[in-house]
Amino acid sequence: MTATDKYSAETITQVRPWTESLFSFRTTRDRGYRFVPGQFARLGVTSAADGSTVWRAYSIASAAHDEHLEFFSVVVPGGAFTSRLSQLREGDRILVERKSYGFLTTDRFAAGKDLWMLATGTGLAPFLSILHDFETWERYENLVLVQSVRTQSELAYEDLIDGFDKSEYYAEFAHKLRYVRIVTREPVPGALRDRVTRLLVSGVLEENVGIRLDHDRSRIMLCGNPEMVEDSRQILVERGYRLSRRGEPGHLAVENYW
Ligand code: NAP
């Protein structure tokens, strides 16, 4: 594996399993690699057996100012890429395309007051990067992070999210964050149990957060399960929220995960 104009060869520096099928990993970062929080990288894993490389898009979970890159992944049963990826260990190589991609970035929005980030599963990753961007905390009065997972054990990064108020750098802003856990397949104290789409329609999500969705104030990002993204988008568009387009800032930005 050698670096080219198109990609750099990086090293896995840390692997963190969350459950049997969920894990995070860090890689070294090329000094020239630039991205906007919310964007994704394209990663390549080369098979030791036949030398073939498989490429996939992965949202970046780490901050734009971090020296490393961090990613959050699920093992897709029978998936060519994630089954290779899940076998990687510290010291192994991974290819990272030099270009970063995607439009799930806050610079797509007209000015707003409340930033809503709705994630299912590993769709949390881009919001972790966005939450480590000081501009996000400075620009918005309220940040709402909704993390929907099937089981409590899948509430990855819960401690990090709960810990912003203890962080040397973020504590002064941390009162702005409202963190809503949704665990759909088992009862968990303090977590909502219904799908985010139903909670949106019923108004329970807004009640739980204590903030109403509002065209002037709310900017909404959706990331994760493609059906959740599509259904939530429809619900919100019917309520008059507009998708951000190139050169036409709106209220909504979305990213499908597979
Ligand atoms: P998931 O099925 O996406 O569920 C995560 C959360 O989203 C759950 O709380 C789930 O609720 C909720 N949800 C699912 N569909 C929804 C919808 N239409 N509207 C509202 N909420 C919805 O689970 P996951 O563990 O993140 O991913 C599941 C599987 O998807 C993986 O095992 C993998 O096979 C595949 N996947 C593939 C890729 C890829 O890159 N190919 C990436 C990620 C995941 P419920 O419990 O009610 O379903």
Coordinates of N, CA, C and O in Angstrom, one line a residue, residues 142-239:
N142 N -29.2 26.8 21.4 CA -29.5 25.4 21.9 C -29.1 24.4 20.8 O -29.3 24.5 19.6
L143 N -28.5 23.3 21.4 CA -28.1 22.2 20.5 C -28.9 21.0 21.1 O -28.9 20.7 22.3
V144 N -29.6 20.3 20.2 CA -30.4 19.1 20.6 C -29.8 17.9 19.8 O -29.8 17.9 18.6
L145 N -29.3 17.0 20.6 CA -28.8 15.7 20.0 C -29.7 14.6 20.4 O -29.9 14.3 21.6
V146 N -30.2 13.9 19.3 CA -31.1 12.8 19.6 C -30.4 11.5 19.0 O -30.0 11.5 17.9
Q147 N -30.2 10.5 19.9 CA -29.5 9.3 19.5 C -30.4 8.1 19.7 O -30.8 7.8 20.8
S148 N -30.8 7.6 18.5 CA -31.8 6.4 18.6 C -31.0 5.1 18.3 O -30.4 5.0 17.3
V149 N -31.2 4.2 19.2 CA -30.5 2.9 19.1 C -31.5 1.8 19.5 O -32.6 2.1 20.1
R150 N -31.2 0.5 19.2 CA -32.1 -0.5 19.5 C -32.0 -0.9 21.0 O -33.0 -1.1 21.6
T151 N -30.8 -1.1 21.5 CA -30.6 -1.5 22.9 C -29.6 -0.6 23.6 O -28.8 0.2 23.0
Q152 N -29.7 -0.6 24.9 CA -29.0 0.3 25.8 C -27.5 0.2 25.5 O -26.7 1.2 25.5
S153 N -27.0 -1.0 25.2 CA -25.6 -1.2 25.0 C -25.1 -0.5 23.8 O -23.9 -0.3 23.6
E154 N -26.0 -0.1 22.9 CA -25.6 0.6 21.6 C -25.5 2.1 21.8 O -25.2 2.8 20.9
L155 N -25.8 2.5 23.0 CA -25.6 4.0 23.3 C -24.2 4.4 23.4 O -23.6 4.8 24.4
A156 N -23.5 4.2 22.3 CA -22.0 4.5 22.2 C -21.8 6.0 22.4 O -22.7 6.8 22.0
Y157 N -20.7 6.4 23.0 CA -20.3 7.8 23.2 C -21.2 8.5 24.2 O -21.1 9.7 24.4
E158 N -22.1 7.7 24.9 CA -22.9 8.4 25.9 C -22.1 9.2 26.9 O -22.5 10.3 27.3
D159 N -21.0 8.6 27.4 CA -20.2 9.2 28.5 C -19.6 10.5 27.9 O -19.5 11.5 28.6
L160 N -19.1 10.4 26.7 CA -18.5 11.6 26.1 C -19.5 12.8 26.0 O -19.3 13.9 26.3
I161 N -20.7 12.4 25.5 CA -21.8 13.4 25.3 C -22.2 14.0 26.7 O -22.4 15.2 26.8
D162 N -22.3 13.1 27.7 CA -22.7 13.6 29.0 C -21.6 14.4 29.6 O -21.8 15.1 30.6
G163 N -20.4 14.3 29.1 CA -19.2 14.8 29.8 C -18.8 16.2 29.3 O -17.8 16.8 29.7
F164 N -19.6 16.8 28.3 CA -19.2 18.1 27.8 C -19.1 19.1 29.0 O -18.3 20.0 28.9
D165 N -20.0 19.0 30.0 CA -20.0 20.0 31.1 C -18.8 19.8 32.0 O -18.5 20.7 32.8
K166 N -18.0 18.7 31.8 CA -16.8 18.6 32.6 C -15.6 18.8 31.8 O -14.5 18.7 32.3
S167 N -15.8 19.1 30.5 CA -14.6 19.3 29.7 C -14.0 20.7 29.8 O -14.7 21.7 29.9
E168 N -12.7 20.8 29.9 CA -12.0 22.0 30.1 C -12.4 23.0 29.0 O -12.6 24.2 29.2
Y169 N -12.6 22.5 27.7 CA -12.9 23.4 26.6 C -14.3 23.7 26.4 O -14.7 24.8 25.8
Y170 N -15.2 22.8 26.7 CA -16.6 22.9 26.3 C -17.6 23.3 27.5 O -18.7 23.6 27.3
A171 N -17.0 23.2 28.7 CA -17.9 23.3 29.9 C -18.7 24.6 29.9 O -19.9 24.7 30.2
E172 N -18.1 25.7 29.4 CA -18.8 27.0 29.4 C -20.0 27.0 28.5 O -20.9 27.8 28.6
F173 N -20.0 26.1 27.5 CA -21.1 26.1 26.5 C -22.1 25.0 26.9 O -23.2 24.9 26.3
A174 N -21.7 24.0 27.7 CA -22.4 22.7 27.8 C -23.9 22.9 28.2 O -24.7 22.0 27.8
H175 N -24.3 24.0 28.9 CA -25.7 24.2 29.2 C -26.6 24.3 28.0 O -27.8 24.1 28.1
K176 N -26.0 24.5 26.8 CA -26.8 24.6 25.6 C -27.2 23.3 25.0 O -28.1 23.2 24.2
L177 N -26.6 22.2 25.5 CA -26.9 20.9 24.9 C -28.0 20.1 25.6 O -28.0 20.0 26.8
R178 N -28.9 19.7 24.8 CA -30.0 18.7 25.3 C -29.8 17.4 24.6 O -29.8 17.4 23.4
Y179 N -29.6 16.4 25.4 CA -29.2 15.1 24.8 C -30.4 14.1 25.1 O -30.7 13.8 26.2
V180 N -31.0 13.6 24.0 CA -32.2 12.7 24.1 C -31.7 11.4 23.7 O -31.3 11.2 22.5
R181 N -31.9 10.4 24.6 CA -31.6 9.0 24.2 C -32.9 8.3 23.8 O -33.9 8.5 24.5
I182 N -32.9 7.6 22.7 CA -34.0 6.8 22.4 C -33.5 5.3 22.3 O -32.6 5.1 21.5
V183 N -34.1 4.5 23.1 CA -33.8 3.0 23.0 C -35.1 2.3 22.7 O -36.0 2.3 23.5
T184 N -35.1 1.7 21.5 CA -36.4 1.3 21.0 C -36.8 -0.1 21.3 O -38.0 -0.5 21.3
R185 N -35.8 -0.9 21.7 CA -36.2 -2.4 21.9 C -36.1 -2.9 23.3 O -36.2 -4.1 23.5
E186 N -35.8 -2.0 24.3 CA -35.9 -2.4 25.7 C -36.1 -1.2 26.5 O -35.7 -0.1 26.1
P187 N -36.7 -1.4 27.7 CA -37.0 -0.2 28.5 C -35.7 0.3 29.2 O -34.9 -0.6 29.7
V188 N -35.4 1.6 29.1 CA -34.2 2.1 29.8 C -34.7 3.4 30.5 O -35.2 4.3 29.9
P189 N -34.4 3.5 31.8 CA -34.8 4.7 32.5 C -34.2 5.9 31.9 O -33.0 5.9 31.6
G190 N -35.0 6.9 31.7 CA -34.5 8.2 31.2 C -34.4 8.3 29.7 O -34.2 9.3 29.1
A191 N -34.7 7.1 29.0 CA -34.7 7.1 27.6 C -36.1 7.0 27.0 O -37.0 6.4 27.7
L192 N -36.3 7.6 25.9 CA -37.6 7.4 25.2 C -37.6 6.1 24.5 O -36.5 5.5 24.2
R193 N -38.8 5.5 24.2 CA -38.8 4.1 23.7 C -39.3 4.1 22.2 O -39.1 3.1 21.5
D194 N -40.0 5.1 21.7 CA -40.6 5.1 20.4 C -39.6 5.5 19.3 O -38.7 6.2 19.6
R195 N -40.0 5.2 18.1 CA -39.1 5.7 17.0 C -39.2 7.2 16.9 O -40.2 7.8 17.1
V196 N -38.1 7.8 16.4 CA -38.0 9.2 16.4 C -39.0 9.8 15.4 O -39.5 10.9 15.7
T197 N -39.4 9.1 14.4 CA -40.4 9.6 13.5 C -41.8 9.8 14.2 O -42.4 10.8 14.0
R198 N -42.1 8.7 15.0 CA -43.4 8.8 15.7 C -43.3 9.9 16.8 O -44.3 10.6 17.0
L199 N -42.2 10.1 17.4 CA -42.0 11.1 18.4 C -42.1 12.5 17.8 O -42.5 13.4 18.5
L200 N -41.7 12.6 16.6 CA -41.8 13.9 15.9 C -43.2 14.2 15.6 O -43.7 15.3 15.9
V201 N -44.0 13.2 15.0 CA -45.4 13.4 14.7 C -46.2 13.7 15.9 O -47.1 14.6 15.9
S202 N -46.0 12.9 17.0 CA -46.8 13.1 18.2 C -46.5 14.4 19.0 O -47.3 14.8 19.8
G203 N -45.3 15.0 18.7 CA -44.9 16.1 19.5 C -44.2 15.8 20.8 O -43.7 16.7 21.5
V204 N -44.1 14.5 21.0 CA -43.4 14.1 22.3 C -42.0 14.4 22.3 O -41.4 14.8 23.4
L205 N -41.3 14.4 21.2 CA -39.9 14.8 21.1 C -39.7 16.2 21.6 O -38.9 16.5 22.4
E206 N -40.5 17.1 21.0 CA -40.4 18.5 21.4 C -40.7 18.7 22.9 O -40.0 19.5 23.5
E207 N -41.7 18.0 23.3 CA -42.1 18.1 24.8 C -40.9 17.7 25.6 O -40.6 18.3 26.6
N208 N -40.3 16.6 25.2 CA -39.2 16.0 26.0 C -38.0 17.0 26.1 O -37.4 17.1 27.1
V209 N -37.8 17.6 24.9 CA -36.6 18.5 24.8 C -36.9 19.8 25.5 O -36.0 20.4 26.1
G210 N -38.2 20.2 25.5 CA -38.6 21.4 26.1 C -38.4 22.6 25.1 O -38.4 23.8 25.5
I211 N -38.3 22.3 23.8 CA -38.2 23.4 22.8 C -39.1 23.0 21.7 O -39.1 21.8 21.3
R212 N -39.8 23.9 21.1 CA -40.6 23.6 19.9 C -39.9 23.8 18.6 O -39.0 24.6 18.5
L213 N -40.2 23.0 17.7 CA -39.6 23.2 16.3 C -40.3 24.4 15.8 O -41.5 24.7 15.9
D214 N -39.5 25.2 15.1 CA -39.9 26.6 14.7 C -39.1 27.0 13.4 O -37.9 26.8 13.4
H215 N -39.9 27.5 12.4 CA -39.2 27.7 11.1 C -38.1 28.7 11.2 O -37.0 28.6 10.6
D216 N -38.2 29.7 12.1 CA -37.2 30.8 12.2 C -36.0 30.3 13.0 O -34.9 30.7 12.7
R217 N -36.3 29.5 14.0 CA -35.2 29.1 14.9 C -34.5 27.8 14.6 O -33.3 27.7 14.8
S218 N -35.3 26.8 14.1 CA -34.8 25.4 14.1 C -34.0 25.1 12.8 O -34.5 25.4 11.7
R219 N -32.9 24.5 12.9 CA -32.1 24.0 11.8 C -31.9 22.5 12.1 O -31.5 22.2 13.3
I220 N -32.3 21.6 11.2 CA -32.4 20.2 11.5 C -31.5 19.3 10.6 O -31.6 19.5 9.4
M221 N -30.7 18.5 11.3 CA -29.9 17.5 10.5 C -30.3 16.1 10.8 O -30.6 15.8 12.0
L222 N -30.4 15.3 9.8 CA -30.8 13.9 9.9 C -29.7 13.0 9.4 O -29.2 13.2 8.3
C223 N -29.4 12.0 10.2 CA -28.4 11.0 9.7 C -28.6 9.6 10.3 O -28.8 9.5 11.4
G224 N -28.5 8.6 9.4 CA -28.6 7.3 9.8 C -29.4 6.4 8.9 O -29.2 6.5 7.6
N225 N -30.2 5.6 9.4 CA -31.0 4.6 8.7 C -31.8 5.4 7.6 O -32.5 6.3 7.8
P226 N -31.6 4.9 6.3 CA -32.2 5.7 5.2 C -33.7 5.8 5.3 O -34.2 6.9 4.8
E227 N -34.4 4.8 5.9 CA -35.8 5.0 6.0 C -36.2 6.0 7.0 O -37.1 6.8 6.9
M228 N -35.4 6.1 8.1 CA -35.7 7.1 9.1 C -35.4 8.5 8.5 O -36.2 9.4 8.7
V229 N -34.3 8.6 7.7 CA -34.0 9.9 7.1 C -35.1 10.3 6.2 O -35.6 11.5 6.2
E230 N -35.6 9.4 5.3 CA -36.6 9.7 4.4 C -37.9 10.1 5.0 O -38.6 11.1 4.7
D231 N -38.3 9.2 6.0 CA -39.6 9.5 6.7 C -39.6 10.8 7.5 O -40.5 11.6 7.4
S232 N -38.5 11.1 8.2 CA -38.4 12.3 8.9 C -38.4 13.5 8.0 O -39.0 14.5 8.3
R233 N -37.6 13.4 6.9 CA -37.6 14.5 5.9 C -39.0 14.8 5.5 O -39.4 16.0 5.4
Q234 N -39.7 13.7 5.1 CA -41.1 14.0 4.6 C -42.0 14.7 5.7 O -42.7 15.6 5.4
I235 N -41.9 14.2 6.9 CA -42.7 14.8 8.0 C -42.3 16.3 8.1 O -43.2 17.1 8.2
L236 N -41.1 16.6 8.0 CA -40.6 18.0 8.2 C -41.0 18.8 7.0 O -41.4 20.0 7.2
V237 N -40.8 18.3 5.8 CA -41.1 19.1 4.6 C -42.6 19.4 4.6 O -43.0 20.5 4.3
E238 N -43.4 18.4 5.0 CA -44.9 18.7 5.1 C -45.2 19.8 6.1 O -46.2 20.5 6.0
R239 N -44.3 20.0 7.1 CA -44.5 21.0 8.0 C -43.9 22.3 7.6 O -43.8 23.3 8.4

